[in-house]
């Protein structure tokens, strides 16, 4: 049933579901006006709305050398339309320095745009410090929270974030095909697409009101109900408990990988990191290793460039890429042991290949 399209009870019930999901997510991300939390179909769509809706020819954007194509490609498209870009060089662990961001500021810097947590190395960027630099330089901050939303605490107001993009299907435990874009108070963006919104039907112009301005077309109410259920699960379980489990599995994984001769692990050696761990095994092509882990052991890893070629250029694994293991809340310590055993078998040439 389409929410916001009719005055009949079923449509109102659908609108209530969407409203409940919006309010819960707004509260979760520290967005005081829930109409400023827009539903999209993915983090990619959210990033496209942010970049296309905000930037004008002559604006300057600071990003980094460790971005996912979901941000990189909209930025490159913006460059072809007259936007200036600077990509701050991250270090070999994928870390961006706040000082380098501050140094890259220009009078026309409109936006600082970067991922909070890397999907390749799990590196966590100092978002709070970068937010301060952006603010001091008069720029807005866009955070790609695809790998961190639901895993690390994020609060738009406390963290000084102006635009926050996240998918529903990762750390928020929602279904694929859902995403959010949260906008700070006072920001006005052009929509990516226009059309029917259920209100202001007599005007040929897209409404100014949020969230309708960015939500043309019929909303996927069942998916948003699923996203709300995912967030409820996260809140009931506790984000700290989810992260503690992730940390345990990642530490077990890192320890096992580092103890394996011929393995190179990428990303920070110490400190906080997300749940993505990438590695290479000397003498083994990552794509073949990924295939053998799947076909012989039913272990799902992602091999190659992970839609983030610049990350691999930065960490020195371009063009072959790496193998990425991302333990989730529903994995167990036995799963990590099983993976490490499989890797040892493959390394010794005794691996199963079905
Ligand atoms: C860092 C990062 N940004 C953006 C995306 C894109 O997310 P989505 O597939 O929801 O568009 C991903 C997906 O893995 C990601 O890891």
CSV table of C-alpha atoms and ligand atoms in Angstrom, one decimal:
chain,number,residue,atom,x,y,z
A,1,UNK,CA,0.0,0.0,0.0
A,2,UNK,CA,1.4,3.4,-1.0
A,3,UNK,CA,2.0,5.7,2.0
A,4,UNK,CA,1.0,9.4,1.7
A,5,UNK,CA,-1.0,8.8,-1.5
A,6,UNK,CA,-4.6,8.5,-0.1
A,7,UNK,CA,-6.7,9.3,2.9
A,8,UNK,CA,-8.0,5.7,3.3
A,9,UNK,CA,-6.9,3.6,6.3
A,10,UNK,CA,-4.5,1.3,4.5
A,11,UNK,CA,-2.5,4.2,3.1
A,12,UNK,CA,-2.5,5.9,6.5
A,13,UNK,CA,-1.2,2.7,8.1
A,14,UNK,CA,1.6,2.5,5.5
A,15,UNK,CA,2.4,6.2,6.2
A,16,UNK,CA,2.7,5.4,9.9
A,17,UNK,CA,5.2,2.6,9.2
A,18,UNK,CA,7.3,4.9,7.2
A,19,UNK,CA,7.1,7.6,9.8
A,20,UNK,CA,8.1,5.2,12.6
A,21,UNK,CA,11.1,4.0,10.6
A,22,UNK,CA,12.1,7.6,9.8
A,23,UNK,CA,11.7,8.8,13.4
A,24,UNK,CA,13.7,5.8,14.8
A,25,UNK,CA,16.6,6.3,12.4
A,26,UNK,CA,16.6,10.1,12.9
A,27,UNK,CA,16.8,9.5,16.6
A,28,UNK,CA,19.6,7.0,16.1
A,29,UNK,CA,21.7,9.4,14.1
A,30,UNK,CA,21.0,12.5,16.2
A,31,UNK,CA,18.8,14.2,13.6
A,32,UNK,CA,16.4,16.3,15.7
A,33,UNK,CA,14.0,17.0,12.8
A,34,UNK,CA,13.1,13.6,11.4
A,35,UNK,CA,11.9,15.1,8.1
A,36,UNK,CA,15.6,15.8,7.4
A,37,UNK,CA,16.3,12.0,7.2
A,38,UNK,CA,15.5,11.0,3.6
A,39,UNK,CA,15.0,7.4,2.5
A,40,UNK,CA,16.9,6.3,-0.6
A,41,UNK,CA,17.7,2.9,-2.2
A,42,UNK,CA,21.3,2.7,-1.2
A,43,UNK,CA,24.3,4.6,0.1
A,44,UNK,CA,25.2,5.1,-3.5
A,45,UNK,CA,22.0,7.0,-4.2
A,46,UNK,CA,22.4,9.0,-1.0
A,47,UNK,CA,26.0,10.0,-2.1
A,48,UNK,CA,24.8,10.9,-5.6
A,49,UNK,CA,22.0,13.2,-4.1
A,50,UNK,CA,24.5,14.8,-1.8
A,51,UNK,CA,27.2,15.5,-4.4
A,52,UNK,CA,24.9,16.4,-7.3
A,53,UNK,CA,22.4,18.4,-5.1
A,54,UNK,CA,25.0,20.5,-3.4
A,55,UNK,CA,27.8,21.3,-5.7
A,56,UNK,CA,28.0,24.0,-8.3
A,57,UNK,CA,30.7,24.7,-11.0
A,58,UNK,CA,33.6,26.5,-9.3
A,59,UNK,CA,33.1,24.8,-5.9
A,60,UNK,CA,36.0,22.9,-4.5
A,61,UNK,CA,35.8,19.5,-2.8
A,62,UNK,CA,38.3,17.7,-0.6
A,63,UNK,CA,38.2,14.0,-0.5
A,64,UNK,CA,40.8,11.3,-0.1
A,65,UNK,CA,42.7,8.5,-1.9
A,66,UNK,CA,40.8,5.8,0.0
A,67,UNK,CA,37.2,6.3,-1.2
A,68,UNK,CA,34.7,3.7,-2.6
A,69,UNK,CA,33.5,4.3,-6.1
A,70,UNK,CA,30.1,5.1,-4.7
A,71,UNK,CA,31.6,8.5,-3.7
A,72,UNK,CA,34.5,8.7,-6.2
A,73,UNK,CA,32.4,8.4,-9.3
A,74,UNK,CA,29.8,11.1,-8.4
A,75,UNK,CA,32.8,13.3,-7.6
A,76,UNK,CA,34.5,12.6,-10.9
A,77,UNK,CA,31.2,13.4,-12.7
A,78,UNK,CA,31.0,16.6,-10.7
A,79,UNK,CA,34.5,17.5,-11.9
A,80,UNK,CA,33.4,17.1,-15.5
A,81,UNK,CA,30.8,19.8,-14.7
A,82,UNK,CA,33.3,22.3,-13.4
A,83,UNK,CA,33.8,21.3,-9.7
A,84,UNK,CA,37.4,21.3,-8.5
A,85,UNK,CA,38.6,18.2,-6.6
A,86,UNK,CA,41.6,17.5,-4.2
A,87,UNK,CA,42.2,14.0,-3.1
A,88,UNK,CA,44.3,14.0,0.1
A,89,UNK,CA,46.8,11.2,0.2
A,90,UNK,CA,46.1,8.6,2.9
A,91,UNK,CA,49.0,6.7,4.5
A,92,UNK,CA,49.7,3.0,3.7
A,93,UNK,CA,47.2,1.9,6.4
A,94,UNK,CA,44.5,4.0,4.7
A,95,UNK,CA,44.5,6.7,7.3
A,96,UNK,CA,43.7,10.3,6.3
A,97,UNK,CA,45.3,13.1,8.4
A,98,UNK,CA,43.1,15.9,9.6
A,99,UNK,CA,46.1,18.3,9.1
A,100,UNK,CA,46.3,17.3,5.4
A,101,UNK,CA,42.6,18.1,5.1
A,102,UNK,CA,43.1,21.5,6.7
A,103,UNK,CA,46.1,22.2,4.4
A,104,UNK,CA,44.0,21.4,1.3
A,105,UNK,CA,41.3,24.0,2.2
A,106,UNK,CA,40.8,26.8,-0.3
A,107,UNK,CA,38.4,29.8,-0.1
A,108,UNK,CA,36.0,28.0,-2.5
A,109,UNK,CA,36.0,24.7,-0.6
A,110,UNK,CA,32.4,23.8,-0.2
A,111,UNK,CA,32.6,20.2,0.9
A,112,UNK,CA,34.9,17.7,2.6
A,113,UNK,CA,33.6,14.2,1.6
A,114,UNK,CA,35.0,10.9,2.8
A,115,UNK,CA,34.2,7.5,4.2
A,116,UNK,CA,34.2,7.0,8.0
A,117,UNK,CA,35.5,3.5,7.7
A,118,UNK,CA,37.2,1.7,4.9
A,119,UNK,CA,35.5,-1.3,3.2
A,120,UNK,CA,39.0,-2.7,2.4
A,121,UNK,CA,41.2,-2.1,5.4
A,122,UNK,CA,38.7,-1.3,8.1
A,123,UNK,CA,40.6,2.0,8.8
A,124,UNK,CA,38.5,4.5,10.8
A,125,UNK,CA,39.0,8.1,10.0
A,126,UNK,CA,39.2,10.8,12.7
A,127,UNK,CA,35.8,12.2,11.7
A,128,UNK,CA,35.5,14.6,14.7
A,129,UNK,CA,38.9,16.3,13.9
A,130,UNK,CA,38.1,16.4,10.2
A,131,UNK,CA,34.7,18.0,11.0
A,132,UNK,CA,36.4,20.7,13.0
A,133,UNK,CA,38.8,21.5,10.1
A,134,UNK,CA,35.9,21.6,7.6
A,135,UNK,CA,34.0,23.9,9.8
A,136,UNK,CA,37.0,26.2,10.4
A,137,UNK,CA,37.5,26.4,6.6
A,138,UNK,CA,33.8,27.2,6.0
A,139,UNK,CA,33.1,23.8,4.3
A,140,UNK,CA,30.4,21.2,4.9
A,141,UNK,CA,31.2,17.6,5.8
A,142,UNK,CA,29.7,14.6,3.9
A,143,UNK,CA,30.3,11.3,5.6
A,144,UNK,CA,30.0,8.0,3.7
A,145,UNK,CA,29.0,5.8,6.7
A,146,UNK,CA,28.4,2.6,4.6
A,147,UNK,CA,30.8,0.6,6.8
A,148,UNK,CA,30.3,2.4,10.1
A,149,UNK,CA,26.5,3.1,10.5
A,150,UNK,CA,25.3,0.8,13.2
A,151,UNK,CA,28.8,-0.3,14.2
A,152,UNK,CA,30.4,2.9,15.5
A,153,UNK,CA,28.3,5.6,17.2
A,154,UNK,CA,27.4,8.5,14.8
A,155,UNK,CA,25.6,11.6,15.8
A,156,UNK,CA,25.1,14.3,13.2
A,157,UNK,CA,25.1,17.1,15.7
A,158,UNK,CA,27.7,15.9,18.2
A,159,UNK,CA,30.1,14.8,15.4
A,160,UNK,CA,29.6,18.0,13.3
A,161,UNK,CA,28.3,16.1,10.2
A,162,UNK,CA,26.3,18.0,7.7
A,163,UNK,CA,25.4,15.2,5.3
A,164,UNK,CA,25.4,11.5,6.3
A,165,UNK,CA,24.9,8.7,3.8
A,166,UNK,CA,24.4,5.0,4.8
A,167,UNK,CA,22.9,1.8,3.4
A,168,UNK,CA,20.2,0.0,5.3
A,169,UNK,CA,21.5,-3.5,4.6
A,170,UNK,CA,24.8,-3.5,6.4
A,171,UNK,CA,25.2,-2.5,10.1
A,172,UNK,CA,21.6,-1.4,10.4
A,173,UNK,CA,20.4,-5.0,9.5
A,174,UNK,CA,17.8,-3.8,7.0
A,175,UNK,CA,17.0,-5.3,3.6
A,176,UNK,CA,19.0,-4.6,0.5
A,177,UNK,CA,17.6,-1.7,-1.5
A,178,UNK,CA,17.3,0.7,1.4
A,179,UNK,CA,19.5,3.7,2.3
A,180,UNK,CA,19.4,7.0,4.1
A,181,UNK,CA,20.7,10.5,3.6
A,182,UNK,CA,20.5,12.8,6.7
A,183,UNK,CA,20.8,16.5,6.2
A,184,UNK,CA,21.8,19.1,8.8
A,185,UNK,CA,19.4,21.9,9.6
A,186,UNK,CA,19.4,24.7,7.0
A,187,UNK,CA,20.9,22.8,4.1
A,188,UNK,CA,19.0,23.1,0.8
A,189,UNK,CA,19.9,20.7,-2.0
A,190,UNK,CA,18.6,20.1,-5.5
A,191,UNK,CA,16.9,16.7,-5.8
A,192,UNK,CA,18.4,14.0,-8.1
A,193,UNK,CA,15.0,13.2,-9.5
A,194,UNK,CA,11.5,14.8,-9.4
A,195,UNK,CA,8.0,13.5,-9.7
A,196,UNK,CA,5.0,12.5,-7.7
A,197,UNK,CA,5.3,12.9,-4.0
A,198,UNK,CA,1.7,12.6,-2.8
A,199,UNK,CA,1.4,16.3,-1.9
A,200,UNK,CA,1.4,19.7,-3.7
A,201,UNK,CA,-0.1,17.9,-6.7
A,202,UNK,CA,-1.3,21.0,-8.5
A,203,UNK,CA,2.2,22.5,-8.9
A,204,UNK,CA,4.5,21.4,-11.7
A,205,UNK,CA,7.5,22.1,-9.5
A,206,UNK,CA,9.1,19.7,-7.0
A,207,UNK,CA,8.0,20.7,-3.4
A,208,UNK,CA,10.5,22.3,-1.1
A,209,UNK,CA,9.3,20.4,1.9
A,210,UNK,CA,11.4,17.6,3.3
A,211,UNK,CA,11.5,14.6,3.0
A,212,UNK,CA,9.1,14.8,0.0
A,213,UNK,CA,11.6,16.9,-2.0
A,214,UNK,CA,13.9,13.9,-2.3
A,215,UNK,CA,11.3,11.0,-2.2
A,216,UNK,CA,9.5,11.0,-5.5
A,217,UNK,CA,7.8,7.8,-6.5
A,218,UNK,CA,6.2,5.1,-4.4
A,219,UNK,CA,8.1,4.3,-1.3
A,220,UNK,CA,9.0,0.6,-0.6
A,221,UNK,CA,7.1,0.3,2.6
A,222,UNK,CA,7.8,-3.4,3.3
A,223,UNK,CA,11.5,-2.7,3.0
A,224,UNK,CA,11.3,0.3,5.3
A,225,UNK,CA,9.4,-1.9,7.8
A,226,UNK,CA,12.3,-4.3,7.5
A,227,UNK,CA,14.8,-1.5,8.1
A,228,UNK,CA,12.9,-0.5,11.2
A,229,UNK,CA,13.0,-4.1,12.4
A,230,UNK,CA,16.7,-4.2,11.8
A,231,UNK,CA,17.3,-1.1,13.8
A,232,UNK,CA,15.1,-2.5,16.6
A,233,UNK,CA,17.3,-5.6,16.6
A,234,UNK,CA,20.4,-3.5,16.8
A,235,UNK,CA,19.0,-1.4,19.7
A,236,UNK,CA,17.8,-4.5,21.6
A,237,UNK,CA,21.1,-6.3,21.1
A,238,UNK,CA,23.1,-3.1,21.9
A,239,UNK,CA,25.6,-1.5,19.5
A,240,UNK,CA,28.4,-2.1,22.1
A,241,UNK,CA,27.6,-5.8,22.2
A,242,UNK,CA,27.6,-6.0,18.4
A,243,UNK,CA,31.0,-4.2,18.3
A,244,UNK,CA,32.4,-6.3,21.1
A,245,UNK,CA,31.6,-9.4,19.1
A,246,UNK,CA,33.0,-7.9,15.9
A,247,UNK,CA,36.2,-6.9,17.8
A,248,UNK,CA,36.6,-10.4,19.2
A,249,UNK,CA,36.3,-12.1,15.7
A,250,UNK,CA,38.5,-9.5,14.0
A,251,UNK,CA,41.2,-10.0,16.6
A,252,UNK,CA,41.1,-13.7,16.3
A,253,UNK,CA,41.3,-13.3,12.5
A,254,UNK,CA,44.2,-10.9,12.6
A,255,UNK,CA,46.1,-13.0,15.0
A,256,UNK,CA,45.6,-16.1,12.8
A,257,UNK,CA,46.5,-14.3,9.6
A,258,UNK,CA,49.6,-12.6,11.1
A,259,UNK,CA,50.8,-16.0,12.4
A,260,UNK,CA,50.6,-17.5,8.9
A,261,UNK,CA,53.9,-17.3,7.0
A,262,UNK,CA,53.4,-15.6,3.5
A,263,UNK,CA,50.4,-13.6,4.6
A,264,UNK,CA,50.3,-9.8,4.4
A,265,UNK,CA,47.5,-8.1,6.3
A,266,UNK,CA,46.6,-4.6,5.3
A,267,UNK,CA,45.3,-1.7,7.4
A,268,UNK,CA,46.2,-0.4,10.9
A,269,UNK,CA,48.3,-2.7,13.1
A,270,UNK,CA,46.7,-1.3,16.2
A,271,UNK,CA,43.8,0.7,17.4
A,272,UNK,CA,40.2,0.9,16.4
A,273,UNK,CA,39.1,-0.7,13.1
A,274,UNK,CA,36.0,-1.8,11.4
A,275,UNK,CA,35.1,-5.4,10.6
A,276,UNK,CA,36.7,-5.6,7.1
A,277,UNK,CA,40.1,-7.4,7.0
A,278,UNK,CA,42.0,-7.7,3.8
A,279,UNK,CA,45.1,-9.8,3.1
A,280,UNK,CA,47.1,-11.5,0.5
A,281,UNK,CA,48.9,-14.9,0.5
A,282,UNK,CA,52.2,-14.9,-1.3
A,283,UNK,CA,52.2,-16.8,-4.5
A,284,UNK,CA,48.4,-16.9,-4.6
A,285,UNK,CA,46.1,-14.8,-6.8
A,286,UNK,CA,43.4,-13.2,-4.6
A,287,UNK,CA,40.6,-14.1,-7.1
A,288,UNK,CA,41.6,-17.8,-7.2
A,289,UNK,CA,41.9,-17.9,-3.4
A,290,UNK,CA,38.5,-16.4,-3.1
A,291,UNK,CA,37.1,-19.0,-5.6
A,292,UNK,CA,38.7,-21.9,-3.7
A,293,UNK,CA,37.5,-20.7,-0.3
A,294,UNK,CA,33.9,-20.6,-1.7
A,295,UNK,CA,34.0,-23.8,-3.8
A,296,UNK,CA,36.0,-26.0,-1.5
A,297,UNK,CA,34.9,-24.7,1.9
A,298,UNK,CA,31.7,-22.6,1.4
A,299,UNK,CA,33.4,-19.6,2.8
A,300,UNK,CA,32.2,-16.3,1.3
A,301,UNK,CA,35.0,-13.7,1.0
A,302,UNK,CA,35.4,-10.9,-1.5
A,303,UNK,CA,38.5,-10.8,-3.7
A,304,UNK,CA,39.8,-8.1,-6.1
A,305,UNK,CA,39.4,-4.4,-5.9
A,306,UNK,CA,36.3,-4.1,-3.8
A,307,UNK,CA,34.9,-1.2,-5.8
A,308,UNK,CA,37.7,0.8,-4.3
A,309,UNK,CA,40.7,0.9,-6.7
A,310,UNK,CA,42.2,3.9,-5.1
A,311,UNK,CA,42.3,2.2,-1.7
A,312,UNK,CA,44.4,-0.6,-3.4
A,313,UNK,CA,46.6,2.0,-5.1
A,314,UNK,CA,47.2,3.5,-1.6
A,315,UNK,CA,48.0,0.3,0.2
A,316,UNK,CA,50.1,-1.1,-2.7
A,317,UNK,CA,47.8,-3.9,-3.9
A,318,UNK,CA,46.7,-2.5,-7.2
A,319,UNK,CA,45.8,-4.0,-9.7
A,320,UNK,CA,45.4,-7.5,-8.3
A,321,UNK,CA,43.6,-6.4,-5.1
A,322,UNK,CA,43.3,-8.6,-2.1
A,323,UNK,CA,41.1,-11.0,-0.3
A,324,UNK,CA,38.7,-9.5,2.2
A,325,UNK,CA,37.1,-11.2,5.1
A,326,UNK,CA,34.2,-9.4,6.9
A,327,UNK,CA,33.0,-11.2,10.0
A,328,UNK,CA,29.5,-10.3,11.1
A,329,UNK,CA,27.5,-10.5,14.3
A,330,UNK,CA,26.1,-14.0,13.4
A,331,UNK,CA,29.6,-15.5,12.8
A,332,UNK,CA,31.1,-17.5,15.6
A,333,UNK,CA,34.7,-18.1,16.7
A,334,UNK,CA,34.5,-21.6,15.1
A,335,UNK,CA,33.9,-19.9,11.8
A,336,UNK,CA,37.1,-18.0,12.0
A,337,UNK,CA,39.0,-21.1,13.1
A,338,UNK,CA,37.5,-22.9,10.1
A,339,UNK,CA,38.5,-20.1,7.7
A,340,UNK,CA,42.1,-20.2,9.1
A,341,UNK,CA,42.3,-23.9,8.7
A,342,UNK,CA,41.1,-23.7,5.1
A,343,UNK,CA,43.7,-21.1,4.4
A,344,UNK,CA,46.4,-23.3,5.8
A,345,UNK,CA,45.2,-26.2,3.6
A,346,UNK,CA,45.2,-24.1,0.5
A,347,UNK,CA,48.6,-22.7,1.3
A,348,UNK,CA,50.1,-26.2,1.7
A,349,UNK,CA,48.5,-27.2,-1.6
A,350,UNK,CA,46.2,-29.7,0.1
A,351,UNK,CA,43.1,-27.6,-0.3
A,352,UNK,CA,39.7,-29.0,-1.2
A,353,UNK,CA,38.4,-27.9,-4.6
A,354,UNK,CA,34.9,-29.2,-5.4
B,1,LIG,C1,32.6,2.6,1.9
B,1,LIG,C2,31.4,2.3,1.1
B,1,LIG,N1,30.7,3.3,0.5
B,1,LIG,C3,29.6,3.1,-0.2
B,1,LIG,C4,29.1,1.8,-0.5
B,1,LIG,C5,27.9,1.6,-1.3
B,1,LIG,O1,26.8,1.1,-0.6
B,1,LIG,P1,25.5,0.7,-1.4
B,1,LIG,O2,25.8,-0.6,-2.0
B,1,LIG,O3,24.4,0.7,-0.3
B,1,LIG,O4,25.2,1.7,-2.4
B,1,LIG,C6,29.8,0.7,0.1
B,1,LIG,C7,29.4,-0.6,-0.2
B,1,LIG,O5,29.9,-1.6,0.1
B,1,LIG,C8,31.0,0.9,0.9
B,1,LIG,O6,31.6,-0.1,1.4
